[in-house]
CSV table of C-alpha atoms in Angstrom, one decimal:
chain,number,residue,atom,x,y,z
A,688,MET,CA,0.0,0.0,0.0
A,689,ARG,CA,1.3,3.4,-0.9
A,690,LEU,CA,1.6,5.9,2.0
A,691,LEU,CA,0.4,9.4,2.0
A,692,LEU,CA,3.3,11.5,3.1
A,693,PRO,CA,3.0,15.1,4.5
A,694,THR,CA,5.2,17.8,3.3
A,695,LEU,CA,8.7,17.0,4.5
A,696,PHE,CA,11.4,19.5,5.7
A,697,LEU,CA,14.9,18.3,5.3
A,698,VAL,CA,17.7,20.0,7.2
A,699,LEU,CA,21.0,19.9,5.4
A,700,ALA,CA,24.3,20.8,7.2
A,701,VAL,CA,26.9,22.0,4.7
A,702,PRO,CA,30.4,22.5,6.3
A,703,ALA,CA,32.7,25.1,4.9
A,704,ALA,CA,36.4,24.2,4.2
A,705,GLY,CA,38.2,23.8,7.4
A,706,GLY,CA,35.0,24.1,9.5
A,707,SER,CA,32.6,21.7,11.1
A,708,ALA,CA,28.9,21.1,10.4
A,709,ALA,CA,28.0,22.1,13.9
A,710,GLN,CA,29.4,25.6,13.4
A,711,GLU,CA,27.8,26.4,10.0
A,712,PRO,CA,24.2,27.6,9.4
A,713,VAL,CA,21.8,25.0,8.1
A,714,ALA,CA,19.8,25.2,4.9
A,715,LYS,CA,16.2,24.2,5.0
A,716,VAL,CA,14.8,22.5,1.9
A,717,ASN,CA,11.0,22.2,1.3
A,718,VAL,CA,10.1,19.0,-0.5
A,719,SER,CA,6.5,18.8,-1.6
A,720,THR,CA,4.6,15.5,-1.4
A,721,THR,CA,3.9,13.6,-4.6
A,722,ARG,CA,1.2,11.5,-2.9
A,723,ASP,CA,-1.5,14.2,-2.4
A,724,PRO,CA,-3.8,13.0,-5.1
A,725,VAL,CA,-5.9,9.8,-4.8
A,726,ASP,CA,-3.3,7.0,-5.1
A,727,LYS,CA,-4.0,3.3,-5.6
A,728,SER,CA,-1.6,0.5,-6.4
A,729,TYR,CA,-1.7,-0.5,-10.0
A,730,ARG,CA,-0.3,-4.0,-9.1
A,731,LYS,CA,-3.0,-4.5,-6.5
A,732,MET,CA,-5.8,-3.4,-8.8
A,733,ILE,CA,-4.5,-5.9,-11.5
A,734,LYS,CA,-4.5,-8.6,-8.8
A,735,GLY,CA,-8.2,-7.7,-8.2
A,736,MET,CA,-8.8,-8.1,-11.9
A,737,GLU,CA,-7.1,-11.5,-11.9
A,738,ARG,CA,-9.3,-12.6,-9.0
A,739,PHE,CA,-12.4,-11.5,-11.0
A,740,GLU,CA,-11.2,-13.8,-13.8
A,741,ARG,CA,-10.6,-16.8,-11.5
A,742,GLU,CA,-13.9,-16.4,-9.7
A,743,HIS,CA,-16.1,-15.2,-12.5
A,744,ALA,CA,-18.6,-18.0,-11.7
A,745,PHE,CA,-20.1,-15.8,-9.0
A,746,ALA,CA,-21.3,-13.5,-11.7
A,747,PRO,CA,-20.9,-15.3,-15.0
A,748,ASN,CA,-22.7,-12.7,-17.1
A,749,ALA,CA,-21.3,-9.5,-15.6
A,750,PRO,CA,-18.3,-7.4,-16.7
A,751,LEU,CA,-15.9,-5.8,-14.3
A,752,ARG,CA,-15.5,-2.0,-13.9
A,753,PHE,CA,-14.2,0.1,-11.1
A,754,GLN,CA,-16.0,3.2,-9.8
A,755,LEU,CA,-15.2,6.4,-8.0
A,756,LEU,CA,-17.6,7.7,-5.3
A,757,PRO,CA,-17.5,10.9,-3.2
A,758,ARG,CA,-16.3,10.8,0.4
A,759,THR,CA,-17.0,14.4,1.4
A,760,PRO,CA,-19.9,16.8,0.6
A,761,ASP,CA,-17.8,19.4,-1.2
A,762,VAL,CA,-16.1,17.1,-3.7
A,763,LYS,CA,-17.1,17.7,-7.3
A,764,MET,CA,-17.5,14.4,-9.2
A,765,ASP,CA,-17.5,15.9,-12.7
A,766,GLY,CA,-14.5,16.3,-14.8
A,767,ILE,CA,-12.5,13.6,-13.1
A,768,THR,CA,-9.4,12.4,-15.0
A,769,LEU,CA,-7.5,9.3,-14.2
A,770,ARG,CA,-4.1,7.9,-15.3
A,771,VAL,CA,-1.7,5.0,-14.5
A,772,ALA,CA,1.6,6.7,-13.7
A,773,GLY,CA,5.0,5.0,-13.2
A,774,ASP,CA,8.6,6.1,-13.4
A,775,THR,CA,8.5,6.3,-17.2
A,776,VAL,CA,5.0,5.4,-18.2
A,777,SER,CA,1.8,7.4,-18.1
A,778,VAL,CA,-1.4,5.8,-19.4
A,779,PRO,CA,-4.7,7.8,-19.5
A,780,VAL,CA,-7.8,5.9,-18.3
A,781,PRO,CA,-11.1,7.0,-19.8
A,782,VAL,CA,-13.8,7.7,-17.1
A,783,GLY,CA,-17.5,7.2,-17.9
A,784,PRO,CA,-20.4,9.6,-17.0
A,785,ASP,CA,-21.0,7.5,-13.8
A,786,ASN,CA,-17.3,7.8,-12.9
A,787,SER,CA,-16.7,4.1,-13.6
A,788,PHE,CA,-13.8,2.9,-15.7
A,789,VAL,CA,-12.0,-0.2,-17.1
A,790,LEU,CA,-8.4,-0.4,-16.0
A,791,PRO,CA,-6.1,-1.2,-19.0
A,792,ARG,CA,-3.3,-3.8,-18.6
A,793,ASN,CA,0.2,-2.4,-19.2
A,794,GLU,CA,3.3,-4.5,-18.6
A,795,GLN,CA,5.6,-1.5,-18.2
A,796,ALA,CA,3.4,0.0,-15.6
A,797,LEU,CA,3.4,-3.4,-13.7
A,798,ARG,CA,7.2,-3.5,-13.8
A,799,GLU,CA,7.5,0.1,-12.5
A,800,ASP,CA,5.0,-0.5,-9.7
A,801,ALA,CA,2.8,2.3,-11.0
A,802,ALA,CA,0.1,4.1,-9.2
A,803,VAL,CA,-3.5,4.8,-10.4
A,804,LEU,CA,-4.0,8.6,-9.9
A,805,ALA,CA,-7.1,10.8,-10.1
A,806,ASN,CA,-7.1,14.6,-10.1
A,807,ARG,CA,-8.7,14.7,-6.7
A,808,LYS,CA,-7.5,14.9,-3.1
A,809,THR,CA,-6.8,11.7,-1.2
A,810,THR,CA,-9.7,12.0,1.3
A,811,SER,CA,-12.2,13.2,-1.2
A,812,MET,CA,-13.2,9.9,-2.9
A,813,THR,CA,-13.5,6.2,-2.3
A,814,TRP,CA,-13.1,3.4,-4.8
A,815,ARG,CA,-15.2,0.2,-5.4
A,816,ALA,CA,-15.4,-2.7,-7.9
A,817,LEU,CA,-18.6,-2.5,-10.0
A,818,ILE,CA,-20.0,-5.8,-11.1
A,819,ARG,CA,-23.5,-5.8,-12.4
A,820,THR,CA,-25.3,-8.6,-14.2
A,821,PRO,CA,-27.3,-7.0,-17.1
A,822,GLY,CA,-31.1,-7.4,-17.3
A,823,LEU,CA,-32.0,-7.4,-13.6
A,824,PRO,CA,-35.3,-5.8,-12.5
A,825,PRO,CA,-35.1,-2.1,-11.6
A,826,ASP,CA,-33.7,-1.2,-8.1
A,827,THR,CA,-32.1,-4.6,-7.6
A,828,ARG,CA,-28.7,-6.2,-7.4
A,829,ARG,CA,-27.7,-9.8,-7.5
A,830,LEU,CA,-26.0,-11.3,-4.4
A,831,GLY,CA,-23.4,-13.2,-6.5
A,832,ASP,CA,-22.3,-9.9,-8.1
A,833,LEU,CA,-21.9,-8.4,-4.6
A,834,ARG,CA,-19.9,-11.5,-3.4
A,835,LEU,CA,-17.5,-11.0,-6.3
A,836,GLU,CA,-17.4,-7.2,-5.8
A,837,CYS,CA,-16.2,-7.8,-2.3
A,838,ARG,CA,-13.5,-10.2,-3.4
A,839,VAL,CA,-12.2,-8.0,-6.2
A,840,GLY,CA,-12.4,-4.8,-4.2
A,841,THR,CA,-10.6,-6.2,-1.2
A,842,GLU,CA,-7.9,-7.9,-3.4
A,843,ALA,CA,-7.4,-4.7,-5.2
A,844,GLY,CA,-6.9,-2.7,-2.0
A,845,LEU,CA,-9.7,-0.2,-2.8
A,846,VAL,CA,-11.2,0.4,0.7
A,847,SER,CA,-9.5,3.3,2.5
A,848,ASN,CA,-9.9,4.1,6.1
A,849,ASN,CA,-7.2,6.1,7.8
A,850,SER,CA,-7.8,6.1,11.6
A,851,GLN,CA,-6.7,4.1,14.5
A,852,MET,CA,-10.4,3.6,15.2
A,853,PHE,CA,-10.3,1.3,12.1
A,854,ALA,CA,-7.0,-0.4,12.9
A,855,TRP,CA,-8.7,-3.8,12.7
A,856,LEU,CA,-9.0,-3.2,8.9
A,857,SER,CA,-5.2,-3.3,8.5
A,858,SER,CA,-5.1,-7.0,9.1
A,859,ALA,CA,-8.6,-8.1,8.1
A,860,LEU,CA,-8.6,-6.4,4.7
A,861,LEU,CA,-5.4,-8.1,3.7
A,862,SER,CA,-7.5,-11.2,3.2
A,863,ALA,CA,-10.4,-11.1,0.8
A,864,ASP,CA,-11.3,-14.7,2.0
A,865,HIS,CA,-11.7,-13.5,5.5
A,866,VAL,CA,-13.5,-10.2,4.8
A,867,CYS,CA,-16.0,-11.8,2.3
A,868,ASN,CA,-16.6,-15.0,4.1
A,869,SER,CA,-17.2,-13.7,7.7
A,870,PRO,CA,-20.1,-11.9,9.4
A,871,GLU,CA,-17.3,-9.7,10.9
A,872,GLY,CA,-16.0,-8.7,7.5
A,873,ASN,CA,-18.0,-5.5,7.3
A,874,TYR,CA,-17.5,-4.8,3.6
A,875,LEU,CA,-19.6,-1.8,2.8
A,876,PHE,CA,-21.7,-1.5,-0.3
A,877,PHE,CA,-23.3,1.7,-1.7
A,878,ALA,CA,-26.8,1.8,-3.2
A,879,ASP,CA,-27.6,4.3,-6.0
A,880,ARG,CA,-29.8,6.5,-3.7
A,881,PRO,CA,-30.6,6.9,0.0
A,882,LEU,CA,-32.3,3.8,1.5
A,883,PHE,CA,-35.3,3.1,3.6
A,884,GLY,CA,-34.5,-0.6,3.6
A,885,VAL,CA,-33.0,-3.6,1.7
A,886,ARG,CA,-34.8,-7.0,1.1
A,887,LEU,CA,-33.4,-10.4,0.0
A,888,ARG,CA,-35.5,-12.6,-2.3
A,889,ALA,CA,-34.7,-16.1,-3.4
A,890,GLY,CA,-37.7,-17.9,-4.7
A,891,GLU,CA,-40.3,-18.0,-1.9
A,892,ARG,CA,-37.9,-17.0,0.7
A,893,VAL,CA,-38.0,-13.3,1.5
A,894,GLU,CA,-36.2,-11.4,4.3
A,895,ASP,CA,-35.6,-7.8,5.2
A,896,LEU,CA,-32.1,-6.9,6.3
A,897,PRO,CA,-32.0,-5.7,9.9
A,898,PHE,CA,-31.2,-2.1,10.8
A,899,LYS,CA,-27.7,-3.1,12.0
A,900,MET,CA,-26.9,-4.0,8.3
A,901,LEU,CA,-27.9,-0.5,7.1
A,902,TYR,CA,-26.2,2.9,7.4
A,903,ALA,CA,-22.8,1.4,8.2
A,904,GLY,CA,-24.2,-0.4,11.2
A,905,GLY,CA,-25.9,2.6,12.6
A,906,ASP,CA,-23.1,3.2,15.1
A,907,GLN,CA,-21.0,5.8,13.4
A,908,THR,CA,-20.2,8.8,15.7
A,909,PRO,CA,-19.2,12.1,14.2
A,910,GLU,CA,-15.6,11.4,15.2
A,911,MET,CA,-15.6,8.0,13.5
A,912,LEU,CA,-17.6,9.1,10.4
A,913,ARG,CA,-14.9,11.4,9.0
A,914,PHE,CA,-12.5,8.4,8.8
A,915,CYS,CA,-15.0,6.1,7.1
A,916,ASP,CA,-15.3,6.0,3.3
A,917,CYS,CA,-19.0,6.1,3.9
A,918,GLN,CA,-18.7,9.7,5.2
A,919,VAL,CA,-21.0,11.5,2.7
A,920,LEU,CA,-22.9,8.3,1.5
A,921,LEU,CA,-24.0,7.0,4.9
A,922,ASP,CA,-27.7,6.8,4.0
A,923,ARG,CA,-26.8,4.7,1.0
A,924,THR,CA,-24.7,2.1,2.8
A,925,TYR,CA,-25.6,-1.5,3.5
A,926,TYR,CA,-24.0,-4.8,4.3
A,927,ALA,CA,-25.0,-8.0,2.5
A,928,PRO,CA,-24.8,-11.6,4.0
A,929,LEU,CA,-22.0,-12.6,1.6
A,930,TRP,CA,-21.0,-15.4,4.0
A,931,ASP,CA,-24.4,-17.0,4.3
A,932,ARG,CA,-24.5,-19.7,1.6
A,933,SER,CA,-28.1,-20.5,2.3
A,934,TRP,CA,-28.7,-17.5,0.1
A,935,PRO,CA,-27.7,-18.5,-3.4
A,936,ASP,CA,-25.8,-16.3,-5.8
A,937,ASP,CA,-29.0,-15.6,-7.8
A,938,THR,CA,-30.6,-14.1,-4.8
A,939,LEU,CA,-32.1,-10.6,-5.6
A,940,VAL,CA,-31.1,-7.7,-3.3
A,941,GLU,CA,-34.1,-5.3,-3.6
A,942,PHE,CA,-33.8,-1.7,-2.5
A,943,ASP,CA,-36.6,0.5,-1.0
A,944,TYR,CA,-35.3,4.0,-1.9
A,945,MET,CA,-36.2,7.2,-0.1
A,946,THR,CA,-36.3,9.1,-3.5
A,947,PRO,CA,-37.4,8.1,-7.0
A,948,ALA,CA,-34.9,7.7,-9.7
A,949,ALA,CA,-33.9,10.7,-11.7
A,950,PRO,CA,-35.8,11.0,-15.0
A,951,ALA,CA,-33.9,9.9,-18.0
A,952,ALA,CA,-32.5,12.7,-20.2
A,953,PRO,CA,-34.9,13.5,-23.0
A,954,VAL,CA,-33.9,12.2,-26.4
A,955,SER,CA,-33.4,14.9,-29.0
A,956,ALA,CA,-35.8,14.6,-32.0
A,957,PRO,CA,-34.2,14.2,-35.5
A,958,ALA,CA,-33.6,17.4,-37.4
A,959,ALA,CA,-36.4,16.6,-39.9
A,960,GLU,CA,-39.0,16.2,-37.1
A,961,VAL,CA,-37.9,19.5,-35.5
A,962,GLN,CA,-38.5,21.4,-38.8
A,963,GLN,CA,-42.0,20.1,-39.2
């Protein structure tokens, strides 16, 4: 994992001829950090992609994308640019209107242990894998897709919490098998809009998720919330019973939203129709 380093001040002692370092004035050099933008390990994200390929059976009809989401209320999610940057390589990554993207493979970037950089501050965004089977009913997800999202996202090192209050993550999140197969894994998912509730449906079996599986567990204090990547999306968060194999991969996860979906953008009429 790449560390975010504050601005460093280096003190250099330069002795004059015949003098000692202790007797001479020191020069102070200001070195600006290069890890201020959002920074993810390219190697780790490629490992996440490889896990997707190995375990595609969880979501056999779904493609893999990654997605950027806001962490703070003031972050602007339009105009985001993304690139893979190494010592000698720089590869632009196209970002879609929903701020999702496909990460390209580049052997030079792998050799150089490149970073995946966005033009936003470190604490302004969070990252997730995005795996959606096409053709599902509106306002639903598929549990197998979520199981694979957890495995890919954890393997790729996408979840970022930076407080001692989340110190347990440093060991638990190293293992996707632990996080995604345990009730204590606590891998957060984000719905498209604020939630009233979440329901699981598998054939005749239907269950509502309890409150403790919504809103990041419902126990985030103001002090804790600023360190959680759910900070600005708290009312969209939920946990899913990834570990419970009594719910098959084809289980539908149904969302009861607080607000209706935004209307689709109107389609412009052809020029001939406009003239009539």
